[in-house]
PDB file of C-alpha atoms in Angstrom:
ATOM      1  CA  GLU A1307      15.839  13.202  -4.120  1.00 96.00           C
ATOM      2  CA  VAL A1308      13.490  10.450  -5.189  1.00 97.00           C
ATOM      3  CA  GLN A1309      10.078  11.298  -3.793  1.00 98.00           C
ATOM      4  CA  LEU A1310       6.339  11.470  -4.302  1.00 98.00           C
ATOM      5  CA  VAL A1311       4.732  14.704  -3.173  1.00 98.00           C
ATOM      6  CA  GLN A1312       0.994  14.656  -2.643  1.00 98.00           C
ATOM      7  CA  SER A1313      -1.403  17.569  -2.615  1.00 98.00           C
ATOM      8  CA  GLY A1314      -2.671  18.943   0.661  1.00 98.00           C
ATOM      9  CA  ALA A1315      -5.559  17.997   2.875  1.00 98.00           C
ATOM     10  CA  GLU A1316      -9.059  18.648   1.589  1.00 98.00           C
ATOM     11  CA  VAL A1317     -12.392  19.334   3.255  1.00 98.00           C
ATOM     12  CA  LYS A1318     -15.345  18.913   0.921  1.00 98.00           C
ATOM     13  CA  LYS A1319     -19.116  18.582   1.050  1.00 98.00           C
ATOM     14  CA  PRO A1320     -21.088  15.576  -0.166  1.00 98.00           C
ATOM     15  CA  GLY A1321     -21.796  15.796  -3.869  1.00 97.00           C
ATOM     16  CA  GLU A1322     -18.738  17.899  -4.656  1.00 98.00           C
ATOM     17  CA  SER A1323     -16.024  16.793  -7.062  1.00 98.00           C
ATOM     18  CA  LEU A1324     -12.326  16.566  -6.306  1.00 98.00           C
ATOM     19  CA  LYS A1325      -9.006  15.724  -7.920  1.00 98.00           C
ATOM     20  CA  ILE A1326      -5.936  15.101  -5.771  1.00 98.00           C
ATOM     21  CA  SER A1327      -2.429  14.822  -7.104  1.00 98.00           C
ATOM     22  CA  CYS A1328       0.837  12.982  -6.645  1.00 98.00           C
ATOM     23  CA  LYS A1329       3.986  14.426  -8.200  1.00 98.00           C
ATOM     24  CA  GLY A1330       7.038  12.274  -8.678  1.00 98.00           C
ATOM     25  CA  SER A1331      10.566  13.571  -8.812  1.00 98.00           C
ATOM     26  CA  GLY A1332      14.099  12.261  -8.898  1.00 97.00           C
ATOM     27  CA  TYR A1333      13.319   9.314 -11.152  1.00 97.00           C
ATOM     28  CA  SER A1334      11.836   8.485 -14.567  1.00 97.00           C
ATOM     29  CA  PHE A1335       8.159   8.959 -13.746  1.00 97.00           C
ATOM     30  CA  SER A1336       6.901   7.463 -17.001  1.00 97.00           C
ATOM     31  CA  ASN A1337       8.541   4.107 -16.369  1.00 96.00           C
ATOM     32  CA  TYR A1338       7.021   3.162 -13.019  1.00 97.00           C
ATOM     33  CA  TRP A1339       3.449   2.247 -12.140  1.00 97.00           C
ATOM     34  CA  ILE A1340       1.814   4.549  -9.596  1.00 98.00           C
ATOM     35  CA  GLY A1341      -0.805   3.106  -7.286  1.00 98.00           C
ATOM     36  CA  TRP A1342      -3.397   4.634  -4.984  1.00 98.00           C
ATOM     37  CA  VAL A1343      -4.159   3.243  -1.549  1.00 98.00           C
ATOM     38  CA  ARG A1344      -7.065   4.175   0.702  1.00 98.00           C
ATOM     39  CA  GLN A1345      -6.996   4.059   4.482  1.00 98.00           C
ATOM     40  CA  MET A1346     -10.252   4.895   6.181  1.00 98.00           C
ATOM     41  CA  PRO A1347     -10.069   6.194   9.761  1.00 97.00           C
ATOM     42  CA  GLY A1348      -8.834   3.439  12.061  1.00 96.00           C
ATOM     43  CA  LYS A1349      -8.921   0.876   9.255  1.00 98.00           C
ATOM     44  CA  GLY A1350      -6.504  -1.022   7.037  1.00 98.00           C
ATOM     45  CA  LEU A1351      -4.889  -0.341   3.706  1.00 98.00           C
ATOM     46  CA  GLU A1352      -6.971  -0.865   0.574  1.00 98.00           C
ATOM     47  CA  TRP A1353      -5.468  -1.224  -2.887  1.00 97.00           C
ATOM     48  CA  MET A1354      -7.525   1.032  -5.153  1.00 98.00           C
ATOM     49  CA  GLY A1355      -5.873   0.951  -8.520  1.00 97.00           C
ATOM     50  CA  ILE A1356      -2.750   1.619 -10.491  1.00 97.00           C
ATOM     51  CA  ILE A1357      -1.627   3.515 -13.584  1.00 98.00           C
ATOM     52  CA  TYR A1358       1.393   3.316 -15.851  1.00 97.00           C
ATOM     53  CA  PRO A1359       2.129   6.924 -16.796  1.00 97.00           C
ATOM     54  CA  GLY A1360       4.054   5.905 -19.900  1.00 96.00           C
ATOM     55  CA  ASP A1361       0.909   4.804 -21.730  1.00 95.00           C
ATOM     56  CA  SER A1362      -1.855   5.510 -19.142  1.00 95.00           C
ATOM     57  CA  ASP A1363      -2.676   1.805 -18.802  1.00 96.00           C
ATOM     58  CA  THR A1364      -4.957   1.819 -15.739  1.00 97.00           C
ATOM     59  CA  ARG A1365      -6.339  -0.972 -13.583  1.00 96.00           C
ATOM     60  CA  TYR A1366      -8.880  -0.743 -10.790  1.00 97.00           C
ATOM     61  CA  SER A1367      -9.663  -3.004  -7.888  1.00 96.00           C
ATOM     62  CA  PRO A1368     -13.265  -4.221  -8.295  1.00 94.00           C
ATOM     63  CA  SER A1369     -14.285  -2.332  -5.146  1.00 95.00           C
ATOM     64  CA  PHE A1370     -13.242   0.975  -6.668  1.00 97.00           C
ATOM     65  CA  GLN A1371     -14.107   0.474 -10.339  1.00 97.00           C
ATOM     66  CA  GLY A1372     -16.576   3.197 -11.322  1.00 97.00           C
ATOM     67  CA  GLN A1373     -16.160   5.003  -7.993  1.00 97.00           C
ATOM     68  CA  VAL A1374     -12.965   6.913  -8.762  1.00 98.00           C
ATOM     69  CA  THR A1375     -10.869   7.821 -11.775  1.00 98.00           C
ATOM     70  CA  ILE A1376      -7.106   7.456 -11.884  1.00 98.00           C
ATOM     71  CA  SER A1377      -5.142   9.438 -14.448  1.00 98.00           C
ATOM     72  CA  ALA A1378      -1.647  10.738 -15.074  1.00 98.00           C
ATOM     73  CA  ASP A1379       0.158  13.479 -16.982  1.00 97.00           C
ATOM     74  CA  LYS A1380       3.639  12.253 -17.700  1.00 97.00           C
ATOM     75  CA  SER A1381       4.692  15.639 -19.018  1.00 97.00           C
ATOM     76  CA  ILE A1382       4.533  17.015 -15.483  1.00 97.00           C
ATOM     77  CA  SER A1383       5.253  13.733 -13.667  1.00 98.00           C
ATOM     78  CA  THR A1384       1.935  13.792 -11.864  1.00 98.00           C
ATOM     79  CA  ALA A1385      -0.724  11.197 -11.153  1.00 98.00           C
ATOM     80  CA  TYR A1386      -4.254  11.983 -10.081  1.00 98.00           C
ATOM     81  CA  LEU A1387      -7.156  10.468  -8.214  1.00 98.00           C
ATOM     82  CA  GLN A1388     -10.540  12.017  -8.751  1.00 98.00           C
ATOM     83  CA  TRP A1389     -14.133  11.790  -7.659  1.00 98.00           C
ATOM     84  CA  SER A1390     -17.138  13.199  -9.480  1.00 98.00           C
ATOM     85  CA  SER A1391     -19.489  13.161  -6.509  1.00 97.00           C
ATOM     86  CA  LEU A1392     -18.033  12.714  -3.044  1.00 98.00           C
ATOM     87  CA  GLN A1393     -19.761  10.881  -0.232  1.00 97.00           C
ATOM     88  CA  ALA A1394     -19.095  10.937   3.487  1.00 98.00           C
ATOM     89  CA  SER A1395     -17.766   7.400   3.169  1.00 97.00           C
ATOM     90  CA  ASP A1396     -14.902   8.741   1.027  1.00 98.00           C
ATOM     91  CA  THR A1397     -13.411  10.304   4.150  1.00 98.00           C
ATOM     92  CA  ALA A1398      -9.984   8.716   4.398  1.00 98.00           C
ATOM     93  CA  MET A1399      -6.268   9.119   3.967  1.00 98.00           C
ATOM     94  CA  TYR A1400      -5.192   8.489   0.387  1.00 98.00           C
ATOM     95  CA  TYR A1401      -1.630   7.446  -0.379  1.00 98.00           C
ATOM     96  CA  CYS A1402       0.046   7.306  -3.738  1.00 98.00           C
ATOM     97  CA  ALA A1403       2.924   4.880  -4.080  1.00 98.00           C
ATOM     98  CA  ARG A1404       5.397   3.801  -6.725  1.00 98.00           C
ATOM     99  CA  ARG A1405       5.398   0.162  -7.715  1.00 97.00           C
ATOM    100  CA  ASP A1406       8.652  -1.643  -8.242  1.00 93.00           C
ATOM    101  CA  MET A1407       9.578  -1.998 -11.919  1.00 91.00           C
ATOM    102  CA  THR A1408       9.077  -5.740 -12.010  1.00 92.00           C
ATOM    103  CA  LEU A1409       7.450  -6.833  -8.783  1.00 93.00           C
ATOM    104  CA  TRP A1410       4.154  -5.938  -7.157  1.00 93.00           C
ATOM    105  CA  TYR A1411       5.375  -4.076  -4.103  1.00 96.00           C
ATOM    106  CA  PHE A1412       5.376  -0.355  -3.468  1.00 97.00           C
ATOM    107  CA  ASP A1413       8.892   0.889  -2.884  1.00 95.00           C
ATOM    108  CA  LEU A1414       8.188   4.597  -2.536  1.00 97.00           C
ATOM    109  CA  TRP A1415       5.229   6.235  -0.800  1.00 98.00           C
ATOM    110  CA  GLY A1416       3.819   9.719  -0.618  1.00 98.00           C
ATOM    111  CA  ARG A1417       2.909  11.155   2.769  1.00 97.00           C
ATOM    112  CA  GLY A1418      -0.787  10.897   2.034  1.00 98.00           C
ATOM    113  CA  THR A1419      -3.665  13.283   1.396  1.00 98.00           C
ATOM    114  CA  LEU A1420      -6.333  13.462   4.070  1.00 98.00           C
ATOM    115  CA  LEU A1421      -9.813  13.892   2.644  1.00 98.00           C
ATOM    116  CA  THR A1422     -12.708  14.832   4.871  1.00 98.00           C
ATOM    117  CA  VAL A1423     -16.198  14.838   3.396  1.00 98.00           C
ATOM    118  CA  SER A1424     -18.782  16.367   5.661  1.00 97.00           C
ATOM    119  CA  SER A1425     -21.882  18.470   5.356  1.00 96.00           C
TER     120      SER A1425
ATOM    121  CA  SER B 408     -12.411 -10.483  -5.580  1.00 81.00           C
ATOM    122  CA  TYR B 409      -9.157 -11.887  -4.266  1.00 89.00           C
ATOM    123  CA  GLU B 410      -8.481 -11.639  -0.534  1.00 94.00           C
ATOM    124  CA  LEU B 411      -5.552 -12.056   1.813  1.00 97.00           C
ATOM    125  CA  THR B 412      -6.362 -13.077   5.383  1.00 98.00           C
ATOM    126  CA  GLN B 413      -4.389 -11.953   8.439  1.00 98.00           C
ATOM    127  CA  PRO B 414      -5.109 -12.287  12.172  1.00 98.00           C
ATOM    128  CA  PRO B 415      -6.363  -8.994  13.644  1.00 98.00           C
ATOM    129  CA  SER B 416      -3.756  -8.934  16.376  1.00 98.00           C
ATOM    130  CA  VAL B 417      -0.707 -10.716  17.737  1.00 98.00           C
ATOM    131  CA  SER B 418       0.672 -10.114  21.221  1.00 98.00           C
ATOM    132  CA  VAL B 419       4.216 -10.829  22.328  1.00 98.00           C
ATOM    133  CA  SER B 420       6.543  -9.890  25.162  1.00 97.00           C
ATOM    134  CA  PRO B 421       9.761  -7.988  24.473  1.00 97.00           C
ATOM    135  CA  GLY B 422      12.559 -10.287  23.375  1.00 97.00           C
ATOM    136  CA  GLN B 423      10.188 -12.998  22.212  1.00 97.00           C
ATOM    137  CA  THR B 424       9.390 -14.012  18.643  1.00 98.00           C
ATOM    138  CA  ALA B 425       6.307 -12.741  16.846  1.00 98.00           C
ATOM    139  CA  ARG B 426       4.835 -14.557  13.878  1.00 98.00           C
ATOM    140  CA  ILE B 427       2.200 -12.973  11.681  1.00 98.00           C
ATOM    141  CA  THR B 428       0.532 -15.088   9.028  1.00 98.00           C
ATOM    142  CA  CYS B 429      -1.151 -14.183   5.759  1.00 98.00           C
ATOM    143  CA  SER B 430      -3.198 -16.618   3.706  1.00 97.00           C
ATOM    144  CA  GLY B 431      -4.323 -16.411   0.107  1.00 96.00           C
ATOM    145  CA  ASP B 432      -5.057 -18.828  -2.701  1.00 95.00           C
ATOM    146  CA  ALA B 433      -2.673 -17.166  -5.150  1.00 93.00           C
ATOM    147  CA  LEU B 434       0.307 -17.026  -2.806  1.00 95.00           C
ATOM    148  CA  PRO B 435       1.914 -20.145  -4.317  1.00 93.00           C
ATOM    149  CA  LYS B 436       2.040 -18.222  -7.612  1.00 94.00           C
ATOM    150  CA  GLN B 437       2.618 -14.658  -6.462  1.00 95.00           C
ATOM    151  CA  TYR B 438       5.228 -13.194  -4.141  1.00 96.00           C
ATOM    152  CA  ALA B 439       4.187 -11.666  -0.848  1.00 97.00           C
ATOM    153  CA  TYR B 440       5.342  -8.371   0.575  1.00 98.00           C
ATOM    154  CA  TRP B 441       5.096  -6.998   4.095  1.00 98.00           C
ATOM    155  CA  TYR B 442       4.747  -3.421   5.304  1.00 98.00           C
ATOM    156  CA  GLN B 443       5.005  -1.901   8.749  1.00 98.00           C
ATOM    157  CA  GLN B 444       2.836   1.094   9.538  1.00 98.00           C
ATOM    158  CA  LYS B 445       3.108   3.173  12.684  1.00 98.00           C
ATOM    159  CA  PRO B 446       0.433   5.708  13.687  1.00 96.00           C
ATOM    160  CA  GLY B 447       0.407   8.796  11.529  1.00 95.00           C
ATOM    161  CA  GLN B 448       2.993   7.446   9.131  1.00 97.00           C
ATOM    162  CA  ALA B 449       3.013   5.984   5.654  1.00 97.00           C
ATOM    163  CA  PRO B 450       3.704   2.256   5.364  1.00 97.00           C
ATOM    164  CA  VAL B 451       7.282   1.042   5.154  1.00 97.00           C
ATOM    165  CA  LEU B 452       8.312  -2.083   3.259  1.00 97.00           C
ATOM    166  CA  VAL B 453       9.991  -4.634   5.543  1.00 98.00           C
ATOM    167  CA  ILE B 454       9.974  -7.787   3.380  1.00 98.00           C
ATOM    168  CA  TYR B 455       9.719  -8.314  -0.379  1.00 97.00           C
ATOM    169  CA  LYS B 456       9.710 -11.453  -2.564  1.00 97.00           C
ATOM    170  CA  ASP B 457       8.438 -13.509   0.385  1.00 97.00           C
ATOM    171  CA  SER B 458      11.687 -13.391   2.331  1.00 98.00           C
ATOM    172  CA  GLU B 459      14.004 -10.636   1.104  1.00 97.00           C
ATOM    173  CA  ARG B 460      14.800  -7.761   3.414  1.00 98.00           C
ATOM    174  CA  PRO B 461      15.259  -4.235   2.037  1.00 96.00           C
ATOM    175  CA  SER B 462      18.362  -2.346   3.031  1.00 96.00           C
ATOM    176  CA  GLY B 463      17.975  -0.615   6.362  1.00 96.00           C
ATOM    177  CA  ILE B 464      15.499  -3.138   7.764  1.00 97.00           C
ATOM    178  CA  PRO B 465      16.810  -4.902  10.892  1.00 97.00           C
ATOM    179  CA  GLU B 466      17.822  -8.545  10.604  1.00 97.00           C
ATOM    180  CA  ARG B 467      15.223  -9.529  13.178  1.00 98.00           C
ATOM    181  CA  PHE B 468      12.611  -9.193  10.428  1.00 98.00           C
ATOM    182  CA  SER B 469      12.304 -12.260   8.214  1.00 98.00           C
ATOM    183  CA  GLY B 470       9.745 -13.838   5.933  1.00 98.00           C
ATOM    184  CA  SER B 471       8.851 -17.314   4.772  1.00 97.00           C
ATOM    185  CA  SER B 472       6.356 -19.018   2.529  1.00 97.00           C
ATOM    186  CA  SER B 473       4.620 -22.375   2.573  1.00 95.00           C
ATOM    187  CA  GLY B 474       1.824 -23.133   0.160  1.00 95.00           C
ATOM    188  CA  THR B 475      -1.014 -20.666   0.544  1.00 96.00           C
ATOM    189  CA  THR B 476       0.429 -19.076   3.698  1.00 97.00           C
ATOM    190  CA  VAL B 477       3.249 -16.626   4.162  1.00 98.00           C
ATOM    191  CA  THR B 478       4.668 -15.637   7.539  1.00 98.00           C
ATOM    192  CA  LEU B 479       6.406 -12.540   8.820  1.00 98.00           C
ATOM    193  CA  THR B 480       8.654 -13.369  11.748  1.00 98.00           C
ATOM    194  CA  ILE B 481      10.101 -10.771  14.089  1.00 98.00           C
ATOM    195  CA  SER B 482      12.763 -12.247  16.342  1.00 98.00           C
ATOM    196  CA  GLY B 483      13.699 -10.557  19.571  1.00 97.00           C
ATOM    197  CA  VAL B 484      10.767  -8.159  19.404  1.00 98.00           C
ATOM    198  CA  GLN B 485      11.440  -4.653  20.627  1.00 97.00           C
ATOM    199  CA  ALA B 486       8.970  -2.085  21.879  1.00 97.00           C
ATOM    200  CA  GLU B 487       9.553  -0.041  18.715  1.00 97.00           C
ATOM    201  CA  ASP B 488       8.176  -2.911  16.632  1.00 98.00           C
ATOM    202  CA  GLU B 489       4.669  -2.280  17.925  1.00 98.00           C
ATOM    203  CA  ALA B 490       2.795  -1.317  14.777  1.00 98.00           C
ATOM    204  CA  ASP B 491       0.322  -2.531  12.194  1.00 98.00           C
ATOM    205  CA  TYR B 492       1.650  -5.015   9.674  1.00 98.00           C
ATOM    206  CA  TYR B 493       0.139  -5.616   6.261  1.00 98.00           C
ATOM    207  CA  CYS B 494       0.822  -8.329   3.751  1.00 98.00           C
ATOM    208  CA  GLN B 495       0.379  -7.505   0.084  1.00 98.00           C
ATOM    209  CA  SER B 496       0.445  -9.542  -3.076  1.00 97.00           C
ATOM    210  CA  ALA B 497      -1.103  -9.756  -6.531  1.00 95.00           C
ATOM    211  CA  ASP B 498      -4.014 -11.756  -7.828  1.00 92.00           C
ATOM    212  CA  SER B 499      -3.367 -15.032  -9.663  1.00 90.00           C
ATOM    213  CA  SER B 500      -3.333 -13.331 -13.054  1.00 90.00           C
ATOM    214  CA  GLY B 501      -0.860 -10.721 -11.884  1.00 89.00           C
ATOM    215  CA  THR B 502      -3.024  -7.784 -12.918  1.00 90.00           C
ATOM    216  CA  LEU B 503      -4.186  -6.332  -9.611  1.00 93.00           C
ATOM    217  CA  GLY B 504      -2.685  -5.919  -6.190  1.00 95.00           C
ATOM    218  CA  VAL B 505      -4.307  -6.619  -2.855  1.00 96.00           C
ATOM    219  CA  PHE B 506      -3.575  -5.977   0.816  1.00 97.00           C
ATOM    220  CA  GLY B 507      -4.381  -8.172   3.740  1.00 98.00           C
ATOM    221  CA  GLY B 508      -6.579  -6.739   6.453  1.00 97.00           C
ATOM    222  CA  GLY B 509      -3.633  -5.940   8.678  1.00 98.00           C
ATOM    223  CA  THR B 510      -2.356  -7.272  11.997  1.00 98.00           C
ATOM    224  CA  LYS B 511      -1.730  -5.142  15.033  1.00 98.00           C
ATOM    225  CA  LEU B 512       1.422  -6.261  16.798  1.00 98.00           C
ATOM    226  CA  ILE B 513       1.105  -5.590  20.515  1.00 98.00           C
ATOM    227  CA  VAL B 514       4.287  -5.616  22.560  1.00 97.00           C
ATOM    228  CA  LEU B 515       3.301  -6.421  26.130  1.00 94.00           C
TER     229      LEU B 515
END
């Protein structure tokens, strides 16, 4: 089955670091861009950034540049989103999604990882 | 940074036609895509390449493009169509993606 499986919900304190994951299966992981999308509580979707696991080419939306790090390990078909110092404002649902090979839409989504940052 | 603009909400009675617009300067150069998101669920693609419908999406969903505005049209709206709808595209250089702010479709 073609799917993206995301890591489980996290509860963290401000200042802590975190790395969440997104594992692809059922397709050639290296050959598709993987994007990350934030959805804050009650708010809309925000395009954070995208990585091509084949060569780790990574692009960030200006709003997220320097705030998060996107990486991937093609050997285990997994993409990551990490923070070095969490803030309460990072509380959100984070989705990973596979981009179509040639066009800019996401054709496959993970179920999301809910991150709660609270003291 | 590049932005796509959608109305916050659209209201329509069952059986009527709903139209949701999305405006952006790069839309004449870049395709638009539309997603439906229901509470507690991941988004689902309903339109790609401005007007193409993925398999499994009902025919009542259609898309069109004119200049800097794209439109998602839902004909014969059903109660189950009540959801948030997001347009998505790429910037003019085709290096970054962007979502619109989302439109809540309210079925009266």
